[in-house]
Structure formats: structure tokens, C-alpha cells
mmCIF file of C-alpha atoms and ligand atoms in Angstrom:
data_model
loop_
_atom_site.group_PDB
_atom_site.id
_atom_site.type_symbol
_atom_site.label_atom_id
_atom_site.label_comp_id
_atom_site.label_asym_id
_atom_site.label_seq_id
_atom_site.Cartn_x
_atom_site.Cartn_y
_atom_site.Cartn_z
ATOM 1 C CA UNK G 167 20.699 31.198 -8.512
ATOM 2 C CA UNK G 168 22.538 30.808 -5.386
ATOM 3 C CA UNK G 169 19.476 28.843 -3.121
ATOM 4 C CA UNK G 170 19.677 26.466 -6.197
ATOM 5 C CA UNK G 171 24.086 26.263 -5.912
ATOM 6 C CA UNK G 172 23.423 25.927 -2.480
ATOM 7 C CA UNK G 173 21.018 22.952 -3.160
ATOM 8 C CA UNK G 174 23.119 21.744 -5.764
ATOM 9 C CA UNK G 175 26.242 21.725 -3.654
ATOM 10 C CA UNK G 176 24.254 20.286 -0.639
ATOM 11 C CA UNK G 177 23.136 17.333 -2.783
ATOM 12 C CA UNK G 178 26.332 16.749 -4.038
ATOM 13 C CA UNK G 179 28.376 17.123 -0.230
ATOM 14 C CA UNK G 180 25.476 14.599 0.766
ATOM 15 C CA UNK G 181 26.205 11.930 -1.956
ATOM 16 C CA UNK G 182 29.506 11.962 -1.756
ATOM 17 C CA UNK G 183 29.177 11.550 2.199
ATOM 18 C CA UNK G 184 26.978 9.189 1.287
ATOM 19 C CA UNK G 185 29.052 7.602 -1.834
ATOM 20 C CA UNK G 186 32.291 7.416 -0.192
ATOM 21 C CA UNK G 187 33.823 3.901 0.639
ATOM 22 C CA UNK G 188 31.860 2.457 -2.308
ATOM 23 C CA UNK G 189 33.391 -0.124 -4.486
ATOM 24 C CA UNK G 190 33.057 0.056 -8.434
ATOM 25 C CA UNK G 191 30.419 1.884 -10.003
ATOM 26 C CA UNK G 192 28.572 -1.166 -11.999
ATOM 27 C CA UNK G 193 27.643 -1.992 -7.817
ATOM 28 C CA UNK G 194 27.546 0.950 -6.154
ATOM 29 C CA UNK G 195 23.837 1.300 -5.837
ATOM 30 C CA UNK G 196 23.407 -2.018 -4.173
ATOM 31 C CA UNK G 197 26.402 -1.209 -1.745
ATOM 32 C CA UNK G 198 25.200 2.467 -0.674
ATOM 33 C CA UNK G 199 23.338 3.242 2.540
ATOM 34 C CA UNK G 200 19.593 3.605 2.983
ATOM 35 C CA UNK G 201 17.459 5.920 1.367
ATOM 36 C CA UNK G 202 17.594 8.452 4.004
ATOM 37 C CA UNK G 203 20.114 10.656 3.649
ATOM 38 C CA UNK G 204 19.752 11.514 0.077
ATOM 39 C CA UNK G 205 19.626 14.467 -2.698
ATOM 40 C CA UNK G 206 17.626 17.267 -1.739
ATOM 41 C CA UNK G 207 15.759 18.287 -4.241
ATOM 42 C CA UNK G 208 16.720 21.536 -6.335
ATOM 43 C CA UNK G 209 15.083 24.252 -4.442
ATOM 44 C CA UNK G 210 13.050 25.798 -6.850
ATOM 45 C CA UNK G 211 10.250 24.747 -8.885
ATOM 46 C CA UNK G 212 10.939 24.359 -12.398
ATOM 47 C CA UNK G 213 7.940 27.398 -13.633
ATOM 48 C CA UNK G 214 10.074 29.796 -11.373
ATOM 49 C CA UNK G 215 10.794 32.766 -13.141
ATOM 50 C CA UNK G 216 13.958 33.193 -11.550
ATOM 51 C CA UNK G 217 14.386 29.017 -12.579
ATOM 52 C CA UNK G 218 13.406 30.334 -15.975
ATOM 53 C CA UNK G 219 16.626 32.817 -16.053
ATOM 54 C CA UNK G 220 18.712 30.225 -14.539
ATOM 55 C CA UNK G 221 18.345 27.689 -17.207
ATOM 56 C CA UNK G 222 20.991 26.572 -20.094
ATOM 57 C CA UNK G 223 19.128 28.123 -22.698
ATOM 58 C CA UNK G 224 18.438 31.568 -21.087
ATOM 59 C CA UNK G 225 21.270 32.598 -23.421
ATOM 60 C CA UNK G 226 18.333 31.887 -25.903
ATOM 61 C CA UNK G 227 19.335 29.093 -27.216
ATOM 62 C CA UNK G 228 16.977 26.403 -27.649
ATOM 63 C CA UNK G 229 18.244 23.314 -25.896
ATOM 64 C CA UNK G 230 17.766 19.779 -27.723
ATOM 65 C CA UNK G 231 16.929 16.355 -25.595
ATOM 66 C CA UNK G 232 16.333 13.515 -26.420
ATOM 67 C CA UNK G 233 14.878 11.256 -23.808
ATOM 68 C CA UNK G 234 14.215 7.299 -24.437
ATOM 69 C CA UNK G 235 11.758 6.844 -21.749
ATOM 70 C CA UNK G 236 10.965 2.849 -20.737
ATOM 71 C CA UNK G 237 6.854 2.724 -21.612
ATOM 72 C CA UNK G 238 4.084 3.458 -19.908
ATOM 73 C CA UNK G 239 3.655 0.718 -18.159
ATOM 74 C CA UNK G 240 2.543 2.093 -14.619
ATOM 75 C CA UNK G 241 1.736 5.471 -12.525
ATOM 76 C CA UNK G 242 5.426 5.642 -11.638
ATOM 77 C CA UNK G 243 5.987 5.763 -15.281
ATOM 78 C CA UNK G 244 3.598 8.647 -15.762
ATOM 79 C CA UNK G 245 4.941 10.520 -13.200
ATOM 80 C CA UNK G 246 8.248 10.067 -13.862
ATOM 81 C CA UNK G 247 7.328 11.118 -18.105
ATOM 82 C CA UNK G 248 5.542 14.374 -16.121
ATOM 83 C CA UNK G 249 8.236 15.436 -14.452
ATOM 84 C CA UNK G 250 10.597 15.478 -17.640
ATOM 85 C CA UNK G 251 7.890 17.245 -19.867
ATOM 86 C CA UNK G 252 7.469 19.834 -17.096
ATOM 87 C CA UNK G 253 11.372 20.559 -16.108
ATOM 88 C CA UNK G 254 12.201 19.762 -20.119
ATOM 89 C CA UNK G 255 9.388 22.220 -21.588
ATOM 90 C CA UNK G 256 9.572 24.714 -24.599
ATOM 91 C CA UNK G 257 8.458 27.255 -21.816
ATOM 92 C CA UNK G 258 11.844 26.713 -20.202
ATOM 93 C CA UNK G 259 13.587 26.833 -23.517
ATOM 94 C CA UNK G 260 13.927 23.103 -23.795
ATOM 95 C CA UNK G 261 13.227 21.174 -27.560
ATOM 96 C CA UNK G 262 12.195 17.639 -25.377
ATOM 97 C CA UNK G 263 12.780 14.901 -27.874
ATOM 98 C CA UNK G 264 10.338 12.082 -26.142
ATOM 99 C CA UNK G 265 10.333 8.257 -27.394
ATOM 100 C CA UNK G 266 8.074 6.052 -25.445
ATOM 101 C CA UNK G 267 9.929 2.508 -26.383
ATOM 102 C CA UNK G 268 7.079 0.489 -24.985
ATOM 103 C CA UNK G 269 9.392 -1.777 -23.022
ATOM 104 C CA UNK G 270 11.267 -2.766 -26.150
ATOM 105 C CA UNK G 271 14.895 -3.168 -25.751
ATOM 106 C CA UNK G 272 15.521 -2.871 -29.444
ATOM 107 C CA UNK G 273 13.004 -0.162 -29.586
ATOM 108 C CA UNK G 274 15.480 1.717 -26.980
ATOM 109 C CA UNK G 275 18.776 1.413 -29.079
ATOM 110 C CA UNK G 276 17.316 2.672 -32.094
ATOM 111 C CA UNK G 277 15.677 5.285 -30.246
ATOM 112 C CA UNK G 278 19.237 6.738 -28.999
ATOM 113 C CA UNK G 279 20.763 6.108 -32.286
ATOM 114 C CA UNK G 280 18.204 8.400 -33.515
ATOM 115 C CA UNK G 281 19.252 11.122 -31.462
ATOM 116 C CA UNK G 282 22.543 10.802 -31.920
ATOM 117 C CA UNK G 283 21.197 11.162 -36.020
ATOM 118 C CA UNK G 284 19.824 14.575 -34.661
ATOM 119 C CA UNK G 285 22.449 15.232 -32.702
ATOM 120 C CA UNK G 286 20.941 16.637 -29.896
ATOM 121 C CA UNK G 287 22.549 18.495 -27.043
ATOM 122 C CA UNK G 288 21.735 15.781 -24.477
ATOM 123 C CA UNK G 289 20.455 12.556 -24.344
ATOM 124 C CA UNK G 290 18.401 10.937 -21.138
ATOM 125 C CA UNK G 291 18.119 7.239 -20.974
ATOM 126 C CA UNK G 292 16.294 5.093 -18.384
ATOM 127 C CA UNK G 293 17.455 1.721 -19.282
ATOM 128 C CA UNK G 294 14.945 -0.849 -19.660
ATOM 129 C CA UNK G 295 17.388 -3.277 -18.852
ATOM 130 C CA UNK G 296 20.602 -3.530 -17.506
ATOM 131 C CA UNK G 297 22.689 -4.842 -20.114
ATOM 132 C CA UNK G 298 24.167 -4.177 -23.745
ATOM 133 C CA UNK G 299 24.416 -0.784 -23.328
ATOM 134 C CA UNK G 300 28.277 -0.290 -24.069
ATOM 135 C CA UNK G 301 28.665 -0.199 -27.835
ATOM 136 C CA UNK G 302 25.652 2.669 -28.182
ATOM 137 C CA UNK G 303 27.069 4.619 -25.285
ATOM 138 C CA UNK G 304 30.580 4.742 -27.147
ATOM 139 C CA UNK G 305 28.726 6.110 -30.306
ATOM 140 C CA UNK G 306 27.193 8.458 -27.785
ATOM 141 C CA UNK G 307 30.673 9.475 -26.464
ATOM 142 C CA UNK G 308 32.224 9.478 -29.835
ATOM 143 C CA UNK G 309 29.421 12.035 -31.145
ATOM 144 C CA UNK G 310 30.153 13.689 -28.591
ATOM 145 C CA UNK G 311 26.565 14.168 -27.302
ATOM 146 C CA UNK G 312 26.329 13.884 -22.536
ATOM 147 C CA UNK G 313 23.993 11.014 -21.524
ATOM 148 C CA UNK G 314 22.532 11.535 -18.136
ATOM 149 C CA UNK G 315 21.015 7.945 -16.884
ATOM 150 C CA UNK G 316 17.866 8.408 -14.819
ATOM 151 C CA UNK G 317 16.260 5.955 -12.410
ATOM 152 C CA UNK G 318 17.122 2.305 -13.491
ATOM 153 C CA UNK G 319 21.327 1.393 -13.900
ATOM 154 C CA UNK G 320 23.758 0.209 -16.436
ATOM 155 C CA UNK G 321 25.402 -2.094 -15.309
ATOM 156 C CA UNK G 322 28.205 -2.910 -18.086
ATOM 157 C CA UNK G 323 29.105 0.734 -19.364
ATOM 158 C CA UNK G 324 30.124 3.668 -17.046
ATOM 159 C CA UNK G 325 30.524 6.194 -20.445
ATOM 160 C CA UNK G 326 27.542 8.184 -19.226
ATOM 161 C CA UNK G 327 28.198 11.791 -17.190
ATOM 162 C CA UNK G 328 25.782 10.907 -14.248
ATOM 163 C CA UNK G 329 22.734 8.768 -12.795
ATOM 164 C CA UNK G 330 19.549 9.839 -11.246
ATOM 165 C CA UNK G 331 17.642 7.388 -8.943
ATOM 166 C CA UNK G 332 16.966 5.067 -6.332
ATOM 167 C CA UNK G 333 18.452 2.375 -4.618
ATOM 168 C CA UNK G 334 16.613 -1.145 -5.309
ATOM 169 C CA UNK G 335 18.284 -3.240 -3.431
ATOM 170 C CA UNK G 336 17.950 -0.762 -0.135
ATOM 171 C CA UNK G 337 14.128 -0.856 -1.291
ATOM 172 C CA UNK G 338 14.323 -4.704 -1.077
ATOM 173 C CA UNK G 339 15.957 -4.776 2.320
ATOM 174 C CA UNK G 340 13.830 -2.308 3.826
ATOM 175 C CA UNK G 341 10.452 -4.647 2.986
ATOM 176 C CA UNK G 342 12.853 -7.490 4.120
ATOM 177 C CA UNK G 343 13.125 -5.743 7.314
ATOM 178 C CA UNK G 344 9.350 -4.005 7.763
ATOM 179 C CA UNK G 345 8.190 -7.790 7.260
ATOM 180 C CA UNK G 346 10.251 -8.911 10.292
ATOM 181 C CA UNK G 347 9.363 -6.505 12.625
ATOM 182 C CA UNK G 348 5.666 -6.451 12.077
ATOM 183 C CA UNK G 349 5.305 -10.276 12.064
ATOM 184 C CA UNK G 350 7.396 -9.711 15.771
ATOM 185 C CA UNK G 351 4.462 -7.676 16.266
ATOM 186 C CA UNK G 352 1.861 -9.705 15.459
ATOM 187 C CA UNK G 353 3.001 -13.085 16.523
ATOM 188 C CA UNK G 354 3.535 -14.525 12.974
ATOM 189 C CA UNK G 355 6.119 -17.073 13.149
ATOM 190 C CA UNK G 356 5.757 -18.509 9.513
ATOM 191 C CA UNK G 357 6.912 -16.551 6.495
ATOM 192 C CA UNK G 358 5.817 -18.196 3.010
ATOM 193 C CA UNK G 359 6.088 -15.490 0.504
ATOM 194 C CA UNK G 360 5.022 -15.125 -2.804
ATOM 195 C CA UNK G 361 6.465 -12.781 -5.073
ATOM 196 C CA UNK G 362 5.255 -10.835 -8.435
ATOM 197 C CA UNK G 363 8.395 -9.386 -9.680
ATOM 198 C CA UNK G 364 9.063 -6.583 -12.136
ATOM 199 C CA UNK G 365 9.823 -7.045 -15.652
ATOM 200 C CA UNK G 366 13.065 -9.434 -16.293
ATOM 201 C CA UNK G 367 16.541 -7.415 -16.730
ATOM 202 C CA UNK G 368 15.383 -4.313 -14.938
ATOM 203 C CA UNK G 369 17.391 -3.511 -12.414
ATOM 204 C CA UNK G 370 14.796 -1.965 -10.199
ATOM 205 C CA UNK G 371 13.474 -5.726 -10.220
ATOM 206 C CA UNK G 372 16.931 -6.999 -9.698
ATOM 207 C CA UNK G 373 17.493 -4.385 -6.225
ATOM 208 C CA UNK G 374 14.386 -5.412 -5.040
ATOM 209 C CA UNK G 375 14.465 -9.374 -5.628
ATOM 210 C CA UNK G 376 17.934 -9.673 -4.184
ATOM 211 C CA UNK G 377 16.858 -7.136 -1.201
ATOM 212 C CA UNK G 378 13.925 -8.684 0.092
ATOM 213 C CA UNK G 379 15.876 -12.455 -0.822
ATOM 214 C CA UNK G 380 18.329 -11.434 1.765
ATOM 215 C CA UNK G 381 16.377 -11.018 4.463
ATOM 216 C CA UNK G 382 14.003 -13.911 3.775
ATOM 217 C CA UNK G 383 17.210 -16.001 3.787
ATOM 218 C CA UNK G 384 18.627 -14.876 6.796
ATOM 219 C CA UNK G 385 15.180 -15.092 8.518
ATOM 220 C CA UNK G 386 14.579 -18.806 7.565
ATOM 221 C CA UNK G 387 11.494 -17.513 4.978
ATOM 222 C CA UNK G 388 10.377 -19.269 2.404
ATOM 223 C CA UNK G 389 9.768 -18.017 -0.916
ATOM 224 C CA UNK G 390 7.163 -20.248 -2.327
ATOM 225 C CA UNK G 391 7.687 -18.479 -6.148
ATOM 226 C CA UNK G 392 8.630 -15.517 -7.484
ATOM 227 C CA UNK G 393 7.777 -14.589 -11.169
ATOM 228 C CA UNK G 394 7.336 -11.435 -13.847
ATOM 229 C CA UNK G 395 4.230 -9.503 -13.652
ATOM 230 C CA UNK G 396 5.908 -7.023 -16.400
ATOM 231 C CA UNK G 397 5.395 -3.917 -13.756
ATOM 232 C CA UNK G 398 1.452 -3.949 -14.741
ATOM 233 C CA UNK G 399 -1.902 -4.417 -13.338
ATOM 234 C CA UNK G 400 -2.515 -7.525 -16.058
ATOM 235 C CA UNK G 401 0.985 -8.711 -15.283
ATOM 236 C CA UNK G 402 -0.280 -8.574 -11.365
ATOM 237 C CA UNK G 403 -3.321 -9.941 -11.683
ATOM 238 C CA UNK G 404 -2.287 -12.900 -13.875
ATOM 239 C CA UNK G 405 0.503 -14.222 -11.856
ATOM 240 C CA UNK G 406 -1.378 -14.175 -8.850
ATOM 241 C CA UNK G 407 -4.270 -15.394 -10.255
ATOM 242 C CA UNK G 408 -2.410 -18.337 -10.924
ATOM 243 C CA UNK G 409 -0.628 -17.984 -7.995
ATOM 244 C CA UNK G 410 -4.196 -18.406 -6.096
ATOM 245 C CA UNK G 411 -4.641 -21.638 -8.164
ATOM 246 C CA UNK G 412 -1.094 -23.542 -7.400
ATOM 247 C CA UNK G 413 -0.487 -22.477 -3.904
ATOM 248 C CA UNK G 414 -4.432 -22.058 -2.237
ATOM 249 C CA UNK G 415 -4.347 -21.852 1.707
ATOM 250 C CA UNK G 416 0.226 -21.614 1.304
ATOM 251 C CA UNK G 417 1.411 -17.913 1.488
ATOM 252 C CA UNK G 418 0.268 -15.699 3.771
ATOM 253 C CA UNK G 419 2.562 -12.581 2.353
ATOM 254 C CA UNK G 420 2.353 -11.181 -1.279
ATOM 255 C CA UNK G 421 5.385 -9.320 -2.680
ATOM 256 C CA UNK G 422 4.568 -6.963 -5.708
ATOM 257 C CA UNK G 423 7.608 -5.363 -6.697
ATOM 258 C CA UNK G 424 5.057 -2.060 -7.908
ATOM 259 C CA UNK G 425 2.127 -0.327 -7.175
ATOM 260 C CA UNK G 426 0.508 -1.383 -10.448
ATOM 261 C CA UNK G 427 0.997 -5.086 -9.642
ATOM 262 C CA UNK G 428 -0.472 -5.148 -6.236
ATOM 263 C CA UNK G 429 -3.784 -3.501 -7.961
ATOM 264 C CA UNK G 430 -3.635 -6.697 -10.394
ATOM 265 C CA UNK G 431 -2.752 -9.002 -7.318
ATOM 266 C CA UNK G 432 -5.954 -7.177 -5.314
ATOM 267 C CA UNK G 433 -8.595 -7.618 -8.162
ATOM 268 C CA UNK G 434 -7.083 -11.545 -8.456
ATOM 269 C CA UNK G 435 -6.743 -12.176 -4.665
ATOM 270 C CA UNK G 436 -10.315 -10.743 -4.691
ATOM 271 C CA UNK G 437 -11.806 -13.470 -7.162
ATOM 272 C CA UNK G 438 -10.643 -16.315 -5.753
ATOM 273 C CA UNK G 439 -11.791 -15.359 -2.005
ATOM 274 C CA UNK G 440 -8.458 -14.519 -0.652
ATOM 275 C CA UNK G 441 -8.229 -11.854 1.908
ATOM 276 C CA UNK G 442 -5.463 -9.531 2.187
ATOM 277 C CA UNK G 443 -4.315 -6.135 4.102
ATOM 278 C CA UNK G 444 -4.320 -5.155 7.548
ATOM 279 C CA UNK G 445 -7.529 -7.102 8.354
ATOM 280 C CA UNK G 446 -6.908 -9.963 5.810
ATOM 281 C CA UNK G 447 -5.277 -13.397 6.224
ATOM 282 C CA UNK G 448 -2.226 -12.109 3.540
ATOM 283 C CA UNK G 449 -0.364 -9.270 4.180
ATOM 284 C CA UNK G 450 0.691 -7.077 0.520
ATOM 285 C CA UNK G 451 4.034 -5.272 0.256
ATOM 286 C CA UNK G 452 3.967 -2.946 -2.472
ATOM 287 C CA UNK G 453 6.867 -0.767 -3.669
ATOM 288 C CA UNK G 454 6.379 2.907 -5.395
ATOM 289 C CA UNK G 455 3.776 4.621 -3.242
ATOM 290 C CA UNK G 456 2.420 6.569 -5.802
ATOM 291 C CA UNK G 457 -0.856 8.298 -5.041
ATOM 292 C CA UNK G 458 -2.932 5.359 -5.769
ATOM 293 C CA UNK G 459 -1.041 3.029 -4.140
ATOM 294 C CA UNK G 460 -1.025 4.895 -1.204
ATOM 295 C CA UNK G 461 -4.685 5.157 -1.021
ATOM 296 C CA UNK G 462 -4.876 1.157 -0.547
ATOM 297 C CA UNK G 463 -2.049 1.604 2.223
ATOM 298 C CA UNK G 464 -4.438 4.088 3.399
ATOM 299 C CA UNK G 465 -7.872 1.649 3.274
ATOM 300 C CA UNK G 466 -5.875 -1.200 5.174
ATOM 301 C CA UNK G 467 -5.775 -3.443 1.513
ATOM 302 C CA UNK G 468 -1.824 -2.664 1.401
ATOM 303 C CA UNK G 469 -0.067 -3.203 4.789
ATOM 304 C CA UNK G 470 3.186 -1.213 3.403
ATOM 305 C CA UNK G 471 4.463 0.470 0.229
ATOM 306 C CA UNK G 472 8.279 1.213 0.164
ATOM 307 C CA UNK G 473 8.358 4.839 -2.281
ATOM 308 C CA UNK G 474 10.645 4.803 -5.122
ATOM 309 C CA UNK G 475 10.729 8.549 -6.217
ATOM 310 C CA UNK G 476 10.117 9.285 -9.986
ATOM 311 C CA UNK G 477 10.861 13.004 -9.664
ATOM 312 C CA UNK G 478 14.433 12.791 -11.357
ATOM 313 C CA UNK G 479 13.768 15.682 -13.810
ATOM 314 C CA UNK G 480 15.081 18.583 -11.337
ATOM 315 C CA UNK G 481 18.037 16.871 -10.205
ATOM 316 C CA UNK G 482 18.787 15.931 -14.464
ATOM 317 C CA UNK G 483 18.282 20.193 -14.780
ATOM 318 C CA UNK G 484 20.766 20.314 -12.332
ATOM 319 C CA UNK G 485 23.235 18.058 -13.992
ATOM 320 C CA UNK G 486 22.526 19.839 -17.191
ATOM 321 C CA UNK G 487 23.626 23.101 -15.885
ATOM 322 C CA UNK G 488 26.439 22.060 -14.257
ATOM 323 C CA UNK G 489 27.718 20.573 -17.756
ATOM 324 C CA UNK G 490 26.703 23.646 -19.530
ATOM 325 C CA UNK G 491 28.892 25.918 -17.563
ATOM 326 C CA UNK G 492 32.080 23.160 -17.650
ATOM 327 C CA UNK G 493 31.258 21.786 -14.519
ATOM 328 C CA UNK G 494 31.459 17.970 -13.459
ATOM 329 C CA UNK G 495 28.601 16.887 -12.213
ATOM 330 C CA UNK G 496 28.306 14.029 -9.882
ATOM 331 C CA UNK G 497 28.117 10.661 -11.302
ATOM 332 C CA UNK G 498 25.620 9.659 -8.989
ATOM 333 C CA UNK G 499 22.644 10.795 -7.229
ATOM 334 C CA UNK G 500 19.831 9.251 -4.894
ATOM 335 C CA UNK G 501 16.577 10.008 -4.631
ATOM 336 C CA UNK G 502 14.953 11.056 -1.365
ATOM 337 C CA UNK G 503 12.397 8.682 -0.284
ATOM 338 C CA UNK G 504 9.952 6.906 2.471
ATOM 339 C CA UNK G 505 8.687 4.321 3.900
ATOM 340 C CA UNK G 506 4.792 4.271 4.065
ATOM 341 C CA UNK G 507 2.469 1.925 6.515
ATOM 342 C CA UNK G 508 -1.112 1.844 7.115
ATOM 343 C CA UNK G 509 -0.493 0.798 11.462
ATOM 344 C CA UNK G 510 1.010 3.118 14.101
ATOM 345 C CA UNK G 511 2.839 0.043 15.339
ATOM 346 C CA UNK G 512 6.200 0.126 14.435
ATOM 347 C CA UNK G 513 7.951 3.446 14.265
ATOM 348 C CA UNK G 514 11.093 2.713 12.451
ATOM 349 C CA UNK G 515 13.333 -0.196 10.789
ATOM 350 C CA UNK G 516 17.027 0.017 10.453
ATOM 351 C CA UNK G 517 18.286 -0.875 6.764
ATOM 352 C CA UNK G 518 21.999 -0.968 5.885
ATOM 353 C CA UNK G 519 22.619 0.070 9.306
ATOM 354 C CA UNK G 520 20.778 3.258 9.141
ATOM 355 C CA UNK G 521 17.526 3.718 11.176
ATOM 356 C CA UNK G 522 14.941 5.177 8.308
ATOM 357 C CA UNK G 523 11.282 6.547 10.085
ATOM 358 C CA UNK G 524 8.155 4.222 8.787
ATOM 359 C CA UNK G 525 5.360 7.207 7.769
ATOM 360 C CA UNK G 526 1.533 6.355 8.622
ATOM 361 C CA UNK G 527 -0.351 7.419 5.293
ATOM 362 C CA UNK G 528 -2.894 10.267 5.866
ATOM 363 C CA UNK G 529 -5.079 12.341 3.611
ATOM 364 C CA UNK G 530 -2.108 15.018 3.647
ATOM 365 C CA UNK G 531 0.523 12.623 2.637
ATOM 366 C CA UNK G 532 -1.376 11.545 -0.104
ATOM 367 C CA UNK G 533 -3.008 14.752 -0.897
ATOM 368 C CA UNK G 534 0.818 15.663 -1.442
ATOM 369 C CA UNK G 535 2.053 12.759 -3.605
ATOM 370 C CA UNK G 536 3.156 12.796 -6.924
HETATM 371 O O1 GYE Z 116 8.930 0.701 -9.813
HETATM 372 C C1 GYE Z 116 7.707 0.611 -11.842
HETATM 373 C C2 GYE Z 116 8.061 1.030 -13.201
HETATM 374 O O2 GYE Z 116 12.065 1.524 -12.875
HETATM 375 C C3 GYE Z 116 11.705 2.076 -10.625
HETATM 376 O O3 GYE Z 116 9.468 0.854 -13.275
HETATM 377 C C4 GYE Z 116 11.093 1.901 -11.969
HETATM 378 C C5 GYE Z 116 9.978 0.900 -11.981
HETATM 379 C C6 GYE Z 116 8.819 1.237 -11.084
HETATM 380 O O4 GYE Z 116 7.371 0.460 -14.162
HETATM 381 O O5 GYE Z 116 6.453 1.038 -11.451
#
């Protein structure tokens, strides 16, 4: 119990350090600093016995959540799913309520209204999109039922106890700012960029389109297109296979806003002869770094892959807790991530004025990844 208060309190010293001088909450994750000085992660694993005894329901009641969980759309998504049924389980005296909406906005509402029908104890939401979410959080509130937001924001309702993630728009800036120092490095003076972004209305798409659009326009870059590949491997593949079509012999970097897409924007990139990676005439920014992804960072076919952490589920535990014993959790909390790069040519990149370590990917790194 205390090594996880300690964490608990760390995490929540380190976010408000990091938190502080931030302007409303709809734009606080834009505004806060890099991505290196975040949460650290509850210090126990969640099949801890003494985690076991720690938890809400070791009073023996049963605790009720409902989570409406985007799809299933990439590995993020499955590792981000994992790490709620494994933290959530009835082994740790959890009832995990689990709606895979399919990327369905409508799908989403109804899902929450549904809980709120069951009235569960708790309700986790990662919003699809931004938007709309204020009349269904109210009924939320007036049930009387916490929501705890995980990984993507809300950006016109603060009637939620606390958010779990990542900050996009860091993510952005920080493959805005790997792109300028490695084409210093290797003499490229022309940036014409192509980008596959994520689905429309997420705001992990929105971080990491205006991100990456800052830097391009403050380094003179041009952004040839940038369009939906829906966060999958078809989505990749067909907007750059397209891409491949409209703009042959133009771009020479490719933008996938996920791990998923850049596999799509490999296989099409592939087909019609284009060569890509650390030996290639295209260099491929990916964002996500999970396990696969890294792999290709590994092999040279992705030159970097800026992590966005799925492992919310501990940190949600934590919130949990801190509700169930009349606490007031913090209303925000960052995930810890890195930076990932196949060349041991540029050791670091400073992003929002902090100076965040770029990691070369080994077998151990990925041997470790979610
Ligand atoms: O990058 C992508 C997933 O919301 C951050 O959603 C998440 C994104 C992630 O489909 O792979």
C-alpha cells in the first residue's frame, strides 16, 4: 500500500509540476510540456497479491465498469483493451463491462447510456471523437455514476473526474523536430511531406496534425496532402497507394499518424516501386511504437516511431481508489513515453523546450514492449 501512495503521490506532485501554468482544461494537453517528465507508473503489477488486497473491492464487493472502448482498429488498440481486462479482471474483484463500439460515434453514446441503465460503479470512456460529449456526461453526473476519460480528450465537457493519456500535439512536434535534425544530418534541404492521418475528430489525429504542421510551417515544408487512413493497415495502404499514383517521384517523407498505417503505407509504397526507410529514397515517421512497429524501426523500413503509451489501466486503478476512499484524484495525467530511431545519429531533440533522449531500438527494447 504505501510504495503504491508513494507512486500515486509522485505521479500526482509530477503532473501538477508539470500542469501548472496551463490555461483551460478543453487545451491543456496541447499546451503541456513534453512527454518526459510524466506519471510513473503505479508500482505494482496489477496480479500482486498485495495489489489484490489493495483494491476497491477487497471489502468484497464486486466492483461494476463499464468501459466504451473505441474499436479494434490497431495494436495500440489491443493493447490498450489488454491492459483494462488485466487491471479490470474478476480476479481482482472487478465486473468489466466491455463495449467494443467499432469506431461508431453513435455506437459510443448508446453504449454509456447503457451503463448508466446498469448503473455501474464507474464508467471509462475513450472518446472516439472529440465532440458532443456534454449532454451524456450530464446524465452521467446526474446518475451519479464517476467517468474516468482514458487516452483520447473531450474537448467540450469537463464533467468527467480525470483523464488518462498522452499528449498529441507534443507527439506531433517531436516528429516535427526529429525530421529537422536528421535532414541537418543528412544534407536534405527539401521537405515535401505526405501525410496519412488518423481517423477524422480524434483528437490523437488532431495533436499530431497540428504538431508536426507547426514545425513544417516554421521550417518552410511543404505538405503535399494529408488525408484519413482511419488508424488501419487498409486505411494506410489505400491512401498511399493513391498517394503513389498522384504525387510519383514528389515526397520524399511519409507521415503515418500510427503504426498500423505505416504497415499499409509499406505494403503500398512496396507495389508501386517506392523505396522507403533508412536506406530508401522516403523516409517513414510512424507514431505508437508498438512491438511491431518497432520491429520495422528496427529493420531500417521505419526511420522513427514517436510511442504513444496504451497502458492507462494502472493509472485508471489508481484514480479508482483514490475516489473510493473520498479522495480527489487528479484531473489529469500523462503517460510516460519515448522516442524510438533506428540511427545512432542524433541523440536528442528538444520539444516544448524540454530536451527528450531519442532511444535506438534493440532486441531488448522490443523484447520489452507492450
Ligand atoms: O495512435 C491508434 C489508435 O487514440 C492514441 O488510436 C490512440 C490512437 C492510436 O487507433 O493506433
Amino acid at each position: 500500500m504505501k510504495r503504491k501512495l508513494i507512486g500515486l503521490l509522485l505521479c500526482v506532485a509530477m503532473t501538477a509540476t508539470m500542469l501548472s501554468g496551463c490555461g483551460s482544461k478543453g487545451d491543456a494537453p496541447a499546451d503541456a510540456p513534453a512527454a518526459d517528465a510524466p506519471a510513473e507508473a503505479p508500482a505494482e503489477s496489477s496480479d500482486d497479491a498485495e495489489a489484490d488486497a489493495d483494491a476497491p473491492a477487497a471489502s468484497g464487493d464486486v466492483i461494476t465498469i463499464g468501459f466504451a472502448q473505441v474499436g479494434h482498429e490497431s495494436d495500440w488498440r489491443t493493447a490498450s483493451t489488454k491492459s483494462c481486462q488485466d487491471v479490470f479482471s474478476a480476479e481482482n474483484g472487478y465486473d468489466l463491462q466491455f463495449v467494443d463500439c467499432d469506431n461508431d460515434s453513435a455506437v459510443q453514446l448508446e453504449a454509456v447510456r447503457g451503463f448508466i441503465e446498469q448503473d455501474v460503479d464507474y464508467i471509462i470512456i475513450d472518446p472516439i471523437v472529440s465532440t458532443g460529449w456534454d449532454t451524456v456526461l450530464t446524465e452521467c453526473e446526474d446518475a451519479g455514476i464517476p467517468v474516468i476519460i482514458i487516452d483520447r480528450t473531450i474537448e467540450d465537457s469537463d464533467k468527467y473526474v480525470s483523464w488518462v493519456g498522452s499528449n498529441f500535439k507534443t507527439e506531433g512536434l517531436a516528429a516535427g523536430e526529429w525530421l529537422k535534425a536528421y535532414a541537418a544530418e543528412k544534407g536534405i534541404t527539401e521537405i515535401n511531406a505526405l501525410v496519412i492521418e488518423g481517423s477524422t475528430g480524434a483528437s490523437a489525429t488532431i495533436g499530431r496534425t497540428e504538431g508536426f504542421k507547426e514545425i513544417a510551417d516554421r521550417e518552410g515544408w511543404t505538405i503535399v496532402d494529408s488525408q484519413s487512413g482511419d488508424f488501419t493497415q487498409d486505411g494506410g495502404a489505400e491512401v498511399m497507394e493513391s498517394y503513389c499514383k498522384s504525387y510519383e517521384g514528389k515526397f520524399n517523407v511519409v507521415v503515418c499518424q500510427n503504426d498500423n498505417e505505416a504497415f499499409g503505407a509499406m505494403d503500398a509504397m512496396k507495389q508501386a516501386g517506392v523505396s522507403y526507410g533508412v536506406n530508401g529514397d522516403v523516409i517513414l515517421i510512424s507514431f505508437d511504437a508498438c512491438t511491431a512497429g518497432l520491429e520495422f524501426v528496427k529493420s531500417g523500413d521505419i526511420n522513427a516511431d514517436f510511442e504513444c503509451n496504451p497502458l492507462a489501466a494502472p493509472f485508471v486503478e489508481e484514480v479508482i481508489k483514490t475516489l473510493a476512499s473520498g479522495g480527489t484524484p487528479e484531473k489529469e495525467v500523462y503517460m510516460e513515453e519515448h522516442w524510438f530511431v533506428n540511427e545512432d545519429i542524433i541523440s536528442s531533440i528538444e520539444v516544448n523546450g524540454e530536451t527528450q533522449n531519442l532511444t535506438v531500438v534493440t532486441d531488448d527494447i522490443i523484447a520489452a514492449q507492450y
